[in-house]
């Protein structure tokens, strides 16, 4: 059976953790993992090779390209929205220049191998930017082409990198006399806030969702930094990972876009607390909004329209909110903190 070699950047992060778990269960996959931070031994054991390093290190990226023929690249490494707002210059470097380095690796590999290299890019609902709460309420489920006016450094970085992905896939060096075989096949997903039972987020603005649950499960008090009525879409991590794998496997001919919304449930912060309290009735959560972080959430849509993903590559979440909590989050989180 032919082996598929997959490069995962940002492999030590939350999505990387779930993706390595799932991919490593397939016998025909060889994972090369890259992250600034070392991963724990159990995760490292699931990879063919683990590299601790920086996506801004072009010599390192070139050496990876020289050592491996990649079939698929999952480029996950990034600074998330809150961190990016605090360090915008670093965010631009990592999120934009880092992505350029990976796209260069992908185009180089596609030309060397004479075939398309699939490039998976986790974009975000942060690419959207609603001017005020009235517009957010009126907009309802936002489509891929609407409200592309992000207010954050992170959202701006993500939107530009989506466009870079399209450029590398469809217009790269369009003035060249000859068009060599092999392109970057860029495929992006605009993820909502992801909630994992086994990892805790850092540096994002949707972090209040998972934080309500993880703090309640540990019996710790939590001051939630958004209003009780703040609403954005969320998703259980296994669905996020499955979405990346499903989009990677979709036949190119069925895909009419390069970037897709996906959705699962869209609760208010108050509704997250309500469902959390069914399992952890003593959850000590107060709502003490940080006006500025709340301001970012107010610019993100209350929900997104994922009909293109459903139609073109069969996207369907396994977990609605009830099932995400009862069958995934609560059992796994309870085991995690009872250890
Ligand atoms: P994470 O913060 O848990 O992981 C990101 C990883 O990238 C970290 O392990 C970090 O060490 C690594 N990294 C950062 N800078 C690096 C660099 N210069 N070189 C190498 N590695 C570097 O984030 P995550 O939740 O796993 O997110 C993965 C991707 O998915 C990101 O691109 C993020 O923007 C996107 N995304 C995540 C969510 C979410 O809710 N988790 C939602 C939308 C999009
Ligand atoms: C963040 O809050 O920055 C991320 C995201 C929704 O992109 N979780």
Short mmCIF file of C-alpha atoms and ligand atoms in Angstrom, two decimals:
data_model
loop_
_atom_site.label_atom_id
_atom_site.label_comp_id
_atom_site.label_asym_id
_atom_site.label_seq_id
_atom_site.Cartn_x
_atom_site.Cartn_y
_atom_site.Cartn_z
CA UNK A 1 0.00 0.00 0.00
CA UNK A 2 1.50 3.41 -0.91
CA UNK A 3 2.39 5.59 2.07
CA UNK A 4 1.07 9.17 2.32
CA UNK A 5 3.57 11.60 3.87
CA UNK A 6 1.87 14.41 5.77
CA UNK A 7 3.58 17.53 7.13
CA UNK A 8 1.82 19.12 10.12
CA UNK A 9 3.03 22.52 11.34
CA UNK A 10 1.84 23.74 14.74
CA UNK A 11 1.63 20.05 15.55
CA UNK A 12 1.90 20.52 19.33
CA UNK A 13 -1.21 22.70 19.46
CA UNK A 14 -4.85 21.81 20.10
CA UNK A 15 -5.84 20.85 16.54
CA UNK A 16 -2.45 19.19 15.96
CA UNK A 17 -3.09 16.96 18.96
CA UNK A 18 -6.46 15.77 17.60
CA UNK A 19 -5.21 15.48 14.03
CA UNK A 20 -2.15 13.38 14.95
CA UNK A 21 -4.34 11.10 17.06
CA UNK A 22 -6.71 10.48 14.16
CA UNK A 23 -4.17 10.33 11.31
CA UNK A 24 -1.76 8.04 13.16
CA UNK A 25 -4.50 5.41 13.39
CA UNK A 26 -4.19 5.01 9.60
CA UNK A 27 -1.44 2.53 8.77
CA UNK A 28 -0.59 4.12 5.42
CA UNK A 29 0.26 7.59 6.81
CA UNK A 30 3.67 8.93 7.82
CA UNK A 31 3.49 12.12 9.91
CA UNK A 32 6.27 14.72 9.97
CA UNK A 33 5.46 17.13 12.83
CA UNK A 34 6.91 20.62 13.23
CA UNK A 35 6.35 23.01 16.14
CA UNK A 36 8.24 25.60 18.17
CA UNK A 37 7.42 23.55 21.24
CA UNK A 38 8.26 19.91 21.90
CA UNK A 39 5.29 17.57 22.04
CA UNK A 40 4.69 15.07 24.80
CA UNK A 41 6.19 11.62 24.38
CA UNK A 42 2.90 9.83 23.76
CA UNK A 43 2.08 12.15 20.85
CA UNK A 44 5.63 12.08 19.48
CA UNK A 45 5.47 8.29 19.40
CA UNK A 46 2.61 8.57 16.88
CA UNK A 47 4.77 10.52 14.41
CA UNK A 48 7.38 9.34 11.91
CA UNK A 49 9.51 12.40 12.68
CA UNK A 50 9.18 15.29 15.14
CA UNK A 51 11.02 18.54 14.50
CA UNK A 52 11.22 21.32 17.07
CA UNK A 53 11.68 24.53 15.12
CA UNK A 54 10.29 27.74 13.72
CA UNK A 55 8.28 28.09 10.50
CA UNK A 56 10.15 31.38 10.00
CA UNK A 57 13.42 29.45 9.71
CA UNK A 58 13.68 29.10 5.92
CA UNK A 59 16.79 26.89 6.14
CA UNK A 60 14.83 24.45 8.28
CA UNK A 61 11.86 24.50 5.87
CA UNK A 62 14.22 23.83 2.94
CA UNK A 63 15.87 20.96 4.78
CA UNK A 64 12.45 19.39 5.43
CA UNK A 65 11.65 19.72 1.75
CA UNK A 66 14.95 18.12 0.80
CA UNK A 67 14.37 15.19 3.15
CA UNK A 68 10.74 14.31 2.36
CA UNK A 69 8.27 14.06 -0.52
CA UNK A 70 5.11 15.45 1.04
CA UNK A 71 1.68 14.53 -0.29
CA UNK A 72 -0.34 16.70 2.09
CA UNK A 73 0.51 19.73 4.25
CA UNK A 74 -1.65 20.77 7.21
CA UNK A 75 -0.34 24.22 8.03
CA UNK A 76 -1.68 24.81 11.54
CA UNK A 77 1.06 26.96 13.13
CA UNK A 78 -0.18 30.43 14.01
CA UNK A 79 -0.63 33.02 16.74
CA UNK A 80 -4.34 33.16 17.65
CA UNK A 81 -6.47 36.29 17.87
CA UNK A 82 -5.84 37.65 21.37
CA UNK A 83 -2.09 36.98 21.18
CA UNK A 84 -1.98 38.52 17.69
CA UNK A 85 -3.69 41.69 18.90
CA UNK A 86 -1.11 42.02 21.68
CA UNK A 87 1.86 41.36 19.35
CA UNK A 88 0.73 42.45 15.88
CA UNK A 89 4.21 42.57 14.33
CA UNK A 90 5.04 39.06 15.50
CA UNK A 91 1.58 37.91 14.39
CA UNK A 92 2.19 39.22 10.89
CA UNK A 93 5.57 37.46 10.79
CA UNK A 94 4.29 34.09 11.98
CA UNK A 95 0.84 34.13 10.40
CA UNK A 96 1.71 35.69 7.03
CA UNK A 97 5.46 35.21 6.42
CA UNK A 98 5.27 31.75 8.01
CA UNK A 99 2.41 30.80 5.68
CA UNK A 100 4.38 32.13 2.68
CA UNK A 101 7.27 29.86 3.70
CA UNK A 102 4.95 26.85 3.74
CA UNK A 103 3.34 27.80 0.41
CA UNK A 104 6.85 28.11 -1.07
CA UNK A 105 7.69 24.65 0.27
CA UNK A 106 4.46 23.33 -1.28
CA UNK A 107 5.02 24.88 -4.71
CA UNK A 108 8.65 23.70 -4.71
CA UNK A 109 7.54 20.18 -3.86
CA UNK A 110 4.79 20.19 -6.48
CA UNK A 111 7.26 21.21 -9.19
CA UNK A 112 9.85 18.64 -8.04
CA UNK A 113 7.32 15.83 -7.84
CA UNK A 114 5.40 16.98 -10.94
CA UNK A 115 2.02 16.68 -9.21
CA UNK A 116 -0.37 18.66 -7.03
CA UNK A 117 0.33 18.98 -3.30
CA UNK A 118 -2.74 19.30 -1.10
CA UNK A 119 -2.43 22.23 1.32
CA UNK A 120 -4.89 22.41 4.21
CA UNK A 121 -5.28 25.78 5.88
CA UNK A 122 -7.33 26.40 9.04
CA UNK A 123 -8.74 29.88 8.59
CA UNK A 124 -11.24 31.34 11.01
CA UNK A 125 -14.54 33.13 11.55
CA UNK A 126 -12.18 36.02 12.46
CA UNK A 127 -11.99 36.89 8.73
CA UNK A 128 -15.47 38.39 9.15
CA UNK A 129 -15.99 41.80 10.69
CA UNK A 130 -19.41 43.19 11.54
CA UNK A 131 -19.51 46.91 12.26
CA UNK A 132 -21.97 46.68 15.19
CA UNK A 133 -24.35 44.42 17.07
CA UNK A 134 -27.31 45.50 14.97
CA UNK A 135 -25.57 44.37 11.76
CA UNK A 136 -24.53 41.13 13.49
CA UNK A 137 -28.13 40.39 14.52
CA UNK A 138 -29.47 41.20 11.04
CA UNK A 139 -26.77 39.19 9.20
CA UNK A 140 -27.83 35.80 10.60
CA UNK A 141 -25.79 32.98 9.02
CA UNK A 142 -22.96 34.69 7.17
CA UNK A 143 -21.89 33.37 3.76
CA UNK A 144 -18.26 33.01 2.63
CA UNK A 145 -18.37 36.14 0.48
CA UNK A 146 -19.99 38.50 3.00
CA UNK A 147 -18.56 40.86 5.64
CA UNK A 148 -14.90 40.25 4.75
CA UNK A 149 -13.83 43.30 6.74
CA UNK A 150 -11.94 41.91 9.75
CA UNK A 151 -11.17 44.20 12.69
CA UNK A 152 -8.23 42.19 14.07
CA UNK A 153 -4.63 41.54 13.04
CA UNK A 154 -5.35 37.80 13.18
CA UNK A 155 -8.46 38.04 10.98
CA UNK A 156 -6.60 40.23 8.52
CA UNK A 157 -3.70 37.75 8.43
CA UNK A 158 -6.09 34.83 7.85
CA UNK A 159 -7.99 36.56 5.05
CA UNK A 160 -4.79 37.55 3.25
CA UNK A 161 -3.37 34.02 3.59
CA UNK A 162 -6.56 32.60 2.06
CA UNK A 163 -5.92 34.88 -0.93
CA UNK A 164 -2.27 33.83 -1.04
CA UNK A 165 -3.43 30.22 -1.13
CA UNK A 166 -5.70 30.97 -4.08
CA UNK A 167 -2.83 32.79 -5.82
CA UNK A 168 -0.40 29.89 -5.36
CA UNK A 169 -3.06 27.46 -6.61
CA UNK A 170 -4.39 29.34 -9.60
CA UNK A 171 -2.16 32.22 -10.70
CA UNK A 172 1.38 31.47 -9.50
CA UNK A 173 3.99 32.93 -11.92
CA UNK A 174 1.29 33.48 -14.52
CA UNK A 175 3.71 35.31 -16.84
CA UNK A 176 6.05 32.33 -17.25
CA UNK A 177 6.23 31.00 -20.81
CA UNK A 178 5.84 27.41 -19.69
CA UNK A 179 3.54 26.09 -17.00
CA UNK A 180 5.26 23.17 -15.27
CA UNK A 181 3.22 20.21 -14.04
CA UNK A 182 2.21 20.38 -10.42
CA UNK A 183 0.44 23.04 -8.39
CA UNK A 184 -0.49 23.83 -4.83
CA UNK A 185 -4.03 22.57 -4.20
CA UNK A 186 -5.04 24.99 -1.42
CA UNK A 187 -8.08 24.07 0.67
CA UNK A 188 -9.17 26.29 3.56
CA UNK A 189 -11.74 25.96 6.32
CA UNK A 190 -13.02 28.93 8.31
CA UNK A 191 -13.27 27.30 11.70
CA UNK A 192 -15.53 28.47 14.50
CA UNK A 193 -14.26 28.31 18.11
CA UNK A 194 -13.16 24.74 18.79
CA UNK A 195 -13.81 22.98 22.07
CA UNK A 196 -11.62 20.07 23.05
CA UNK A 197 -12.00 17.83 26.07
CA UNK A 198 -8.33 16.92 26.18
CA UNK A 199 -6.54 20.24 25.57
CA UNK A 200 -7.15 23.79 26.82
CA UNK A 201 -6.83 26.77 24.46
CA UNK A 202 -4.48 29.72 24.91
CA UNK A 203 -4.26 33.00 23.07
CA UNK A 204 -7.65 32.97 21.34
CA UNK A 205 -10.76 35.09 21.90
CA UNK A 206 -13.24 32.21 21.60
CA UNK A 207 -11.37 30.66 24.56
CA UNK A 208 -14.18 31.66 26.98
CA UNK A 209 -16.31 28.77 25.61
CA UNK A 210 -13.91 25.95 26.53
CA UNK A 211 -12.75 27.86 29.64
CA UNK A 212 -16.27 27.90 31.15
CA UNK A 213 -16.40 24.11 30.86
CA UNK A 214 -12.82 23.27 31.88
CA UNK A 215 -12.92 25.58 34.94
CA UNK A 216 -16.30 24.22 36.04
CA UNK A 217 -15.04 20.64 35.70
CA UNK A 218 -12.10 21.48 37.98
CA UNK A 219 -14.36 23.23 40.53
CA UNK A 220 -12.50 26.51 39.99
CA UNK A 221 -14.15 29.95 39.85
CA UNK A 222 -14.17 31.60 36.42
CA UNK A 223 -14.76 35.23 35.46
CA UNK A 224 -15.98 35.02 31.87
CA UNK A 225 -14.63 37.93 29.78
CA UNK A 226 -17.69 38.29 27.54
CA UNK A 227 -21.35 39.12 28.16
CA UNK A 228 -23.82 36.34 28.85
CA UNK A 229 -25.55 37.09 25.51
CA UNK A 230 -22.31 37.01 23.43
CA UNK A 231 -22.84 34.57 20.57
CA UNK A 232 -20.46 33.00 18.03
CA UNK A 233 -20.33 29.53 16.44
CA UNK A 234 -18.50 26.69 18.20
CA UNK A 235 -17.63 23.09 17.32
CA UNK A 236 -16.40 19.95 19.10
CA UNK A 237 -12.75 19.24 18.26
CA UNK A 238 -13.36 15.77 16.72
CA UNK A 239 -15.63 17.39 14.13
CA UNK A 240 -12.95 20.01 13.39
CA UNK A 241 -10.35 17.30 12.81
CA UNK A 242 -12.75 15.23 10.69
CA UNK A 243 -13.52 18.30 8.59
CA UNK A 244 -9.82 18.76 7.74
CA UNK A 245 -9.53 15.09 6.76
CA UNK A 246 -12.74 15.12 4.73
CA UNK A 247 -11.76 18.25 2.82
CA UNK A 248 -8.27 16.82 2.20
CA UNK A 249 -9.83 13.67 0.72
CA UNK A 250 -12.48 15.39 -1.42
CA UNK A 251 -12.01 15.05 -5.21
CA UNK A 252 -10.79 18.37 -6.60
CA UNK A 253 -13.47 18.30 -9.30
CA UNK A 254 -16.25 18.48 -6.71
CA UNK A 255 -14.82 21.62 -5.05
CA UNK A 256 -16.01 24.92 -6.50
CA UNK A 257 -14.41 27.11 -3.83
CA UNK A 258 -11.02 27.11 -2.11
CA UNK A 259 -12.29 28.21 1.31
CA UNK A 260 -15.37 26.98 3.18
CA UNK A 261 -17.41 27.84 6.26
CA UNK A 262 -18.33 24.94 8.52
CA UNK A 263 -20.78 25.07 11.42
CA UNK A 264 -22.09 22.87 14.23
CA UNK A 265 -23.78 24.93 17.00
CA UNK A 266 -23.91 28.60 17.91
CA UNK A 267 -24.65 29.12 21.61
CA UNK A 268 -24.48 32.29 23.69
CA UNK A 269 -21.98 32.27 26.57
CA UNK A 270 -25.00 31.95 28.91
CA UNK A 271 -26.19 28.84 27.06
CA UNK A 272 -22.70 27.29 27.38
CA UNK A 273 -22.88 27.87 31.14
CA UNK A 274 -26.42 26.46 31.29
CA UNK A 275 -25.47 23.16 29.63
CA UNK A 276 -22.24 22.99 31.67
CA UNK A 277 -24.27 23.38 34.91
CA UNK A 278 -26.32 20.27 34.05
CA UNK A 279 -23.17 18.24 34.76
CA UNK A 280 -21.36 20.63 37.11
CA UNK A 281 -24.20 22.31 39.06
CA UNK A 282 -21.79 24.15 41.34
CA UNK A 283 -20.00 25.88 38.43
CA UNK A 284 -18.88 29.25 39.84
CA UNK A 285 -18.96 31.42 36.71
CA UNK A 286 -19.52 35.17 36.65
CA UNK A 287 -19.82 37.38 33.59
CA UNK A 288 -17.38 40.29 33.88
CA UNK A 289 -16.87 41.45 30.29
CA UNK A 290 -13.53 42.80 29.17
CA UNK A 291 -14.88 45.54 26.90
CA UNK A 292 -12.07 45.13 24.38
CA UNK A 293 -12.11 41.34 24.02
CA UNK A 294 -15.91 41.47 23.99
CA UNK A 295 -15.57 44.05 21.20
CA UNK A 296 -13.75 41.45 19.07
CA UNK A 297 -16.46 38.84 19.67
CA UNK A 298 -19.11 41.41 18.70
CA UNK A 299 -17.47 41.72 15.26
CA UNK A 300 -17.55 37.94 14.64
CA UNK A 301 -20.74 36.45 13.19
CA UNK A 302 -23.36 34.81 15.40
CA UNK A 303 -23.41 31.91 12.94
CA UNK A 304 -22.17 30.94 9.47
CA UNK A 305 -23.77 29.38 6.41
CA UNK A 306 -22.00 26.08 5.66
CA UNK A 307 -24.22 24.92 2.79
CA UNK A 308 -21.35 24.96 0.24
CA UNK A 309 -19.28 22.56 2.39
CA UNK A 310 -22.31 20.29 2.85
CA UNK A 311 -23.07 20.27 -0.86
CA UNK A 312 -19.56 19.98 -2.29
CA UNK A 313 -17.68 17.66 0.07
CA UNK A 314 -20.38 16.15 2.24
CA UNK A 315 -19.59 18.11 5.41
CA UNK A 316 -21.88 17.27 8.30
CA UNK A 317 -20.98 17.64 11.98
CA UNK A 318 -21.39 14.51 14.09
CA UNK A 319 -21.88 16.65 17.20
CA UNK A 320 -24.67 19.14 17.76
CA UNK A 321 -24.47 20.94 21.11
CA UNK A 322 -26.40 18.34 23.15
CA UNK A 323 -24.41 15.40 21.79
CA UNK A 324 -21.08 17.27 21.98
CA UNK A 325 -21.61 17.74 25.70
CA UNK A 326 -23.28 14.45 26.63
CA UNK A 327 -21.20 12.05 24.51
CA UNK A 328 -17.84 13.77 24.09
CA UNK A 329 -17.03 16.75 26.32
CA UNK A 330 -18.51 15.78 29.68
CA UNK A 331 -17.35 12.14 29.77
CA UNK A 332 -13.81 12.93 28.57
CA UNK A 333 -13.40 16.04 30.72
CA UNK A 334 -14.66 14.23 33.79
CA UNK A 335 -12.10 11.45 33.20
CA UNK A 336 -9.37 14.04 32.60
CA UNK A 337 -9.84 15.90 35.90
CA UNK A 338 -10.64 12.84 38.00
CA UNK A 339 -7.23 11.33 37.19
P1 LIG B 1 -2.67 26.35 19.21
O1 LIG B 1 -2.28 27.71 19.70
O2 LIG B 1 -3.10 25.34 20.19
O3 LIG B 1 -1.52 25.73 18.32
C1 LIG B 1 -0.72 26.50 17.49
C2 LIG B 1 0.66 25.86 17.49
O4 LIG B 1 1.49 26.61 16.59
C3 LIG B 1 1.32 25.90 18.86
O5 LIG B 1 1.70 24.60 19.27
C4 LIG B 1 2.54 26.77 18.65
O6 LIG B 1 3.68 26.37 19.40
C5 LIG B 1 2.77 26.63 17.16
N1 LIG B 1 3.53 27.75 16.63
C6 LIG B 1 3.30 29.07 16.83
N2 LIG B 1 4.25 29.80 16.19
C7 LIG B 1 5.06 28.92 15.57
C8 LIG B 1 6.21 29.07 14.77
N3 LIG B 1 6.72 30.27 14.51
N4 LIG B 1 6.80 27.96 14.29
C9 LIG B 1 6.32 26.72 14.58
N5 LIG B 1 5.23 26.53 15.34
C10 LIG B 1 4.61 27.61 15.85
O7 LIG B 1 -3.81 26.60 18.14
P2 LIG B 1 -4.84 25.55 17.52
O8 LIG B 1 -6.12 25.78 18.19
O9 LIG B 1 -4.26 24.21 17.44
O10 LIG B 1 -4.97 26.19 16.07
C11 LIG B 1 -4.32 25.64 14.93
C12 LIG B 1 -4.70 26.46 13.74
O11 LIG B 1 -6.12 26.49 13.61
C13 LIG B 1 -4.26 27.92 13.79
O12 LIG B 1 -3.86 28.33 12.51
C14 LIG B 1 -5.52 28.65 14.20
O13 LIG B 1 -5.52 29.98 13.73
C15 LIG B 1 -6.59 27.83 13.53
N6 LIG B 1 -7.88 27.96 14.16
C16 LIG B 1 -8.09 27.49 15.42
C17 LIG B 1 -9.34 27.65 16.01
C18 LIG B 1 -9.62 27.17 17.39
O14 LIG B 1 -10.66 27.52 17.96
N7 LIG B 1 -8.73 26.37 18.00
C19 LIG B 1 -10.37 28.29 15.31
C20 LIG B 1 -10.10 28.78 14.03
C21 LIG B 1 -8.86 28.59 13.44
C1 LIG B 2 -9.42 32.54 18.27
O1 LIG B 2 -10.26 32.83 19.13
O2 LIG B 2 -8.47 33.25 17.95
C2 LIG B 2 -9.61 31.23 17.53
C3 LIG B 2 -10.44 31.43 16.32
C4 LIG B 2 -11.91 31.40 16.43
O3 LIG B 2 -9.91 31.60 15.25
N1 LIG B 2 -10.13 30.27 18.44
#
